[in-house]
XYZ file of C-alpha atoms in Angstrom:
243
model
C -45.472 -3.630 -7.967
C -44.775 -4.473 -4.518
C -42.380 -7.227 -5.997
C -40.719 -5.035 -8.239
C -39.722 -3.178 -5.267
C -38.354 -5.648 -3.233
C -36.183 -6.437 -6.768
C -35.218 -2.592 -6.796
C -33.851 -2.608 -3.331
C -32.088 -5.717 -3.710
C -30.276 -4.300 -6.823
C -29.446 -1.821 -5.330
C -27.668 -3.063 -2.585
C -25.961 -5.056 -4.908
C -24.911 -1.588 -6.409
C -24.254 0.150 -3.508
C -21.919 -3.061 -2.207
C -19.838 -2.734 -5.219
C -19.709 0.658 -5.389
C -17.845 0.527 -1.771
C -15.214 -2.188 -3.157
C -11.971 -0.362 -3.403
C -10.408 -0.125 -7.119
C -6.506 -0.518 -6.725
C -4.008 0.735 -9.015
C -0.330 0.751 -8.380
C 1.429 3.945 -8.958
C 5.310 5.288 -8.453
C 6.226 7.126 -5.558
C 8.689 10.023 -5.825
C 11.612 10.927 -3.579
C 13.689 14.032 -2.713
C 17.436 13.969 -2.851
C 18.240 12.783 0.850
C 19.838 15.938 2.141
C 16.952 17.991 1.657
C 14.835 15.968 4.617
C 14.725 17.979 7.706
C 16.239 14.752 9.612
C 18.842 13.830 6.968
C 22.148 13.053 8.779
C 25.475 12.133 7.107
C 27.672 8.904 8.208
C 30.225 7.115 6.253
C 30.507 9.577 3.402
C 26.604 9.086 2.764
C 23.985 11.264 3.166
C 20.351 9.574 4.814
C 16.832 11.224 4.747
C 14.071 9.477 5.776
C 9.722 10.395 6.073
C 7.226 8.111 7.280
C 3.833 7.907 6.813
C 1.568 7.654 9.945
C -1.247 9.867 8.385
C -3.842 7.143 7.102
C -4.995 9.820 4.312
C -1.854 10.624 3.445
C -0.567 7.030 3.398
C -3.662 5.930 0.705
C -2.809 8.531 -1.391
C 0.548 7.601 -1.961
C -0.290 3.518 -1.341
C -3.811 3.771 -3.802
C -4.686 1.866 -0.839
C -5.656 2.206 3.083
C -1.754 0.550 3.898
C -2.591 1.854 7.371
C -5.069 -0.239 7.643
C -3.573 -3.255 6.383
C -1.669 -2.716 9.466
C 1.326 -1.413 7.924
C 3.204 1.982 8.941
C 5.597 2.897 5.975
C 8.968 4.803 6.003
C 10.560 5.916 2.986
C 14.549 6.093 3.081
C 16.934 7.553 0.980
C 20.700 6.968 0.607
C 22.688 8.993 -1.509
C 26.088 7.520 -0.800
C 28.863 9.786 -1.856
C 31.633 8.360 0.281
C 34.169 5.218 -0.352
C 32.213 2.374 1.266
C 29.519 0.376 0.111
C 26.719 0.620 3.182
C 23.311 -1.103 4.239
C 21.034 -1.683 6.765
C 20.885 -4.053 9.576
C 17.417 -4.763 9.780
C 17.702 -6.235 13.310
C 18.962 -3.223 15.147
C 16.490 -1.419 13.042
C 13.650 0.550 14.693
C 10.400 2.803 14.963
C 9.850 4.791 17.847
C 6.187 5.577 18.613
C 5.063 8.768 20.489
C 4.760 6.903 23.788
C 8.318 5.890 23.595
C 7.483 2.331 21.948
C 10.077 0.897 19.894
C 9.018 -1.269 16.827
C 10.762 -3.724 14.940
C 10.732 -3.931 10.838
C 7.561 -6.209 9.678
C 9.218 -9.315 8.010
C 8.687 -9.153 4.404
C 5.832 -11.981 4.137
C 3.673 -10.863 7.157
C 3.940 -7.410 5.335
C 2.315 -9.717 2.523
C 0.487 -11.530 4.378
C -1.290 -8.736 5.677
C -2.000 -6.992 2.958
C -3.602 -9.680 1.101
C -5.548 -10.260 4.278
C -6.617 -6.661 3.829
C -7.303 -7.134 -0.157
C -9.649 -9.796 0.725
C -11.534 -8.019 3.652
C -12.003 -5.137 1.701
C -12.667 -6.730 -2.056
C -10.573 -4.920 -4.157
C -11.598 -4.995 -7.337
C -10.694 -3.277 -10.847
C -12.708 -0.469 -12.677
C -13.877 -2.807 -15.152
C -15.567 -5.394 -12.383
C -16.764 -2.231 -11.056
C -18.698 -0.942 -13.991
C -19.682 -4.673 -15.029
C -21.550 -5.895 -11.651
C -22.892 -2.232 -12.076
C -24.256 -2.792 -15.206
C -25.584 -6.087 -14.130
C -27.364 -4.365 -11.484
C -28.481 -2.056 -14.033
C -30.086 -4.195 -16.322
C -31.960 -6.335 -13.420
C -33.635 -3.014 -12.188
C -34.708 -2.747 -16.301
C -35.207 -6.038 -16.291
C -37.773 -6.058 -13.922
C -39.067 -2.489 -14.677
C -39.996 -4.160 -17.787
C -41.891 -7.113 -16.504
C -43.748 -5.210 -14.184
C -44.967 -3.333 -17.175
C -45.445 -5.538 -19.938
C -47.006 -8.160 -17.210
C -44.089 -10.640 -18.190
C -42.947 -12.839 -15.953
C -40.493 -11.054 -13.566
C -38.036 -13.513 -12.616
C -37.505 -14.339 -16.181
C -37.819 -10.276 -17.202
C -35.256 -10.294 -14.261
C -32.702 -12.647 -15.589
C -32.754 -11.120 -19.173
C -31.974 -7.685 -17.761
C -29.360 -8.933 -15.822
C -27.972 -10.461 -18.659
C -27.710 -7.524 -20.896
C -26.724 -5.636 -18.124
C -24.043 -7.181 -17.544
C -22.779 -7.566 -21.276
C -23.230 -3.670 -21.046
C -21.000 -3.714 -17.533
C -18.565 -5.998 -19.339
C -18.085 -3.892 -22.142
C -17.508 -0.531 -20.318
C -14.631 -2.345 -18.435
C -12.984 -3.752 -21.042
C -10.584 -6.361 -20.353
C -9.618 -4.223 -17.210
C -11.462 -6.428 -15.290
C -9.969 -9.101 -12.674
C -11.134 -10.960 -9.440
C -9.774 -9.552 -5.859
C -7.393 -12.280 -6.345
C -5.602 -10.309 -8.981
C -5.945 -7.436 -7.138
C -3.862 -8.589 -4.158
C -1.419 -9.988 -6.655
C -0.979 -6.216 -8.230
C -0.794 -5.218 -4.183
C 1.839 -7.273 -3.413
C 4.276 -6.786 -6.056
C 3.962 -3.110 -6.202
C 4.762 -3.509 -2.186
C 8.089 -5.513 -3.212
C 8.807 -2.614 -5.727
C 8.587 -0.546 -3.061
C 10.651 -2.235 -0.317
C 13.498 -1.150 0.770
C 16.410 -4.514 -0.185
C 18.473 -5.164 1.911
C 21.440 -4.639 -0.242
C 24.598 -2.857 0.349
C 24.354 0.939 -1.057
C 27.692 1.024 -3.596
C 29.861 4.286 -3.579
C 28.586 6.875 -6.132
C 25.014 5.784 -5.940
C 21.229 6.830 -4.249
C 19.064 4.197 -2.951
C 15.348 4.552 -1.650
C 12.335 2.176 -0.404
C 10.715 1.653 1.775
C 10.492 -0.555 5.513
C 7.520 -1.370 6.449
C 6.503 -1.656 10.495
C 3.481 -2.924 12.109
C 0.197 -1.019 11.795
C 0.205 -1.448 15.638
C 2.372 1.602 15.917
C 0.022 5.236 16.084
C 2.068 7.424 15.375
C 6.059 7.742 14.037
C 8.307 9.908 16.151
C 11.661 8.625 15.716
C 13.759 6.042 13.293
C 16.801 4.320 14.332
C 18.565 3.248 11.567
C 21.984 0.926 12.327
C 24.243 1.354 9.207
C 27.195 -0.599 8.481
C 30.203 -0.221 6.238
C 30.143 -3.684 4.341
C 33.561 -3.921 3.697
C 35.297 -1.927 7.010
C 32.441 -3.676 9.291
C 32.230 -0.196 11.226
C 28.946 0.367 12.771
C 26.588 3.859 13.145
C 23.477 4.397 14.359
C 21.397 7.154 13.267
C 18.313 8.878 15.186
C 16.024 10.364 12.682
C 13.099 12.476 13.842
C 10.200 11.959 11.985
């Protein structure tokens, strides 16, 4: 007996390991028409609202993952561009403005990347169905040996017959849902690039939204330059938007 317990509390922790793995799943983000921000400002014809996301709770929920603590602080922008000229962003004269009066540059696409699959790693992100497989496995071990304790079987073999089934069981409740962290920080990364804000002109007559991503560095999110330029005039604006 005083086996089967040291088999019960290493399944376990097996469980309980697993069961803090994070499950990822992508999801849209909406947007409000960009007048209806409380900092939306109009240049060039265009209307510009923008609302960042300091809050670490309220960042996972819309992220379906801790992007604050990938070290990433996310701004949504919106551009609804009702004037003549086609307009973007100049990312280099493009800023956050922290609480202590900090400025921040824009995170470069791949260390926004590169951290985040830093993060997916640290944190093993895993799918529902790995979940509920290495569950199962654990499941069936803690059977497994249950069993051999009781029937006076061998228990490393009882244990690797329970872990066995146990994991056919897992693998079944998944489905073909599951995939390795690799995977994962695959699904991460492209739903970040869906997300990004390009850094493509804005045409006449249409919205725009995304996001820029700056360093997780950055507490808190006070204020967002923005430096705008009509593409075909070249005239320049800069825009102070308090977040």
């Amino acid at each position: 007996m005083r086996n089967f317990g040291k088999i019960l509390a290493i399944a376990l922790s097996i469980a309980l390991v697993i069961a803090c793995s994070t499950a990822y799943k992508a999801k849209p983000l909406p947007f409000r028409a960009a007048e209806s921000y409380s900092n939306a400002k109009e240049v060039a014809g265009a209307w510009v609202g923008a609302q960042a996301y300091a809050d670490k709770e309220h960042a996972e929920q819309a992220f379906g993952f801790d992007v604050r603590g990938a070290g990433m602080l996310p701004v949504q922008v919106v551009f609804d561009n009702r004037g003549d000229h086609p307009i973007k962003i100049n990312p280099g004269q493009t800023f956050l403005e922290d609480n202590e009066g900090n400025l921040w540059p824009i995170l470069e696409r791949e260390i926004a990347y590169d951290r985040a699959t830093k993060y997916a790693q640290s944190k093993q992100i895993v799918s529902e169905g790995v979940y509920h497989g290495a569950l199962g496995a654990a499941a069936g071990a803690i059977i497994g040996a249950a069993v051999g304790i009781v029937t006076g079987a061998n228990v490393g073999a009882a244990l690797g017959k329970g872990a066995a089934l146990g994991g056919a069981a897992g693998a079944t409740i998944g489905g073909t849902k599951g995939y390795a962290s690799g995977e994962a920080r695959k699904e991460i990364i492209n739903d970040l690039r869906e997300k990004t804000l390009e850094n493509v002109p804005v045409q006449p007559k249409t919205i725009a939204h995304g996001f820029l991503f700056f360093p997780g560095e950055a507490s808190s999110a006070k204020n967002l330059r923005l430096q705008i330029m009509e593409e075909d005039t070249g005239k320049v604006d800069v825009l102070n938007m308090a977040l």
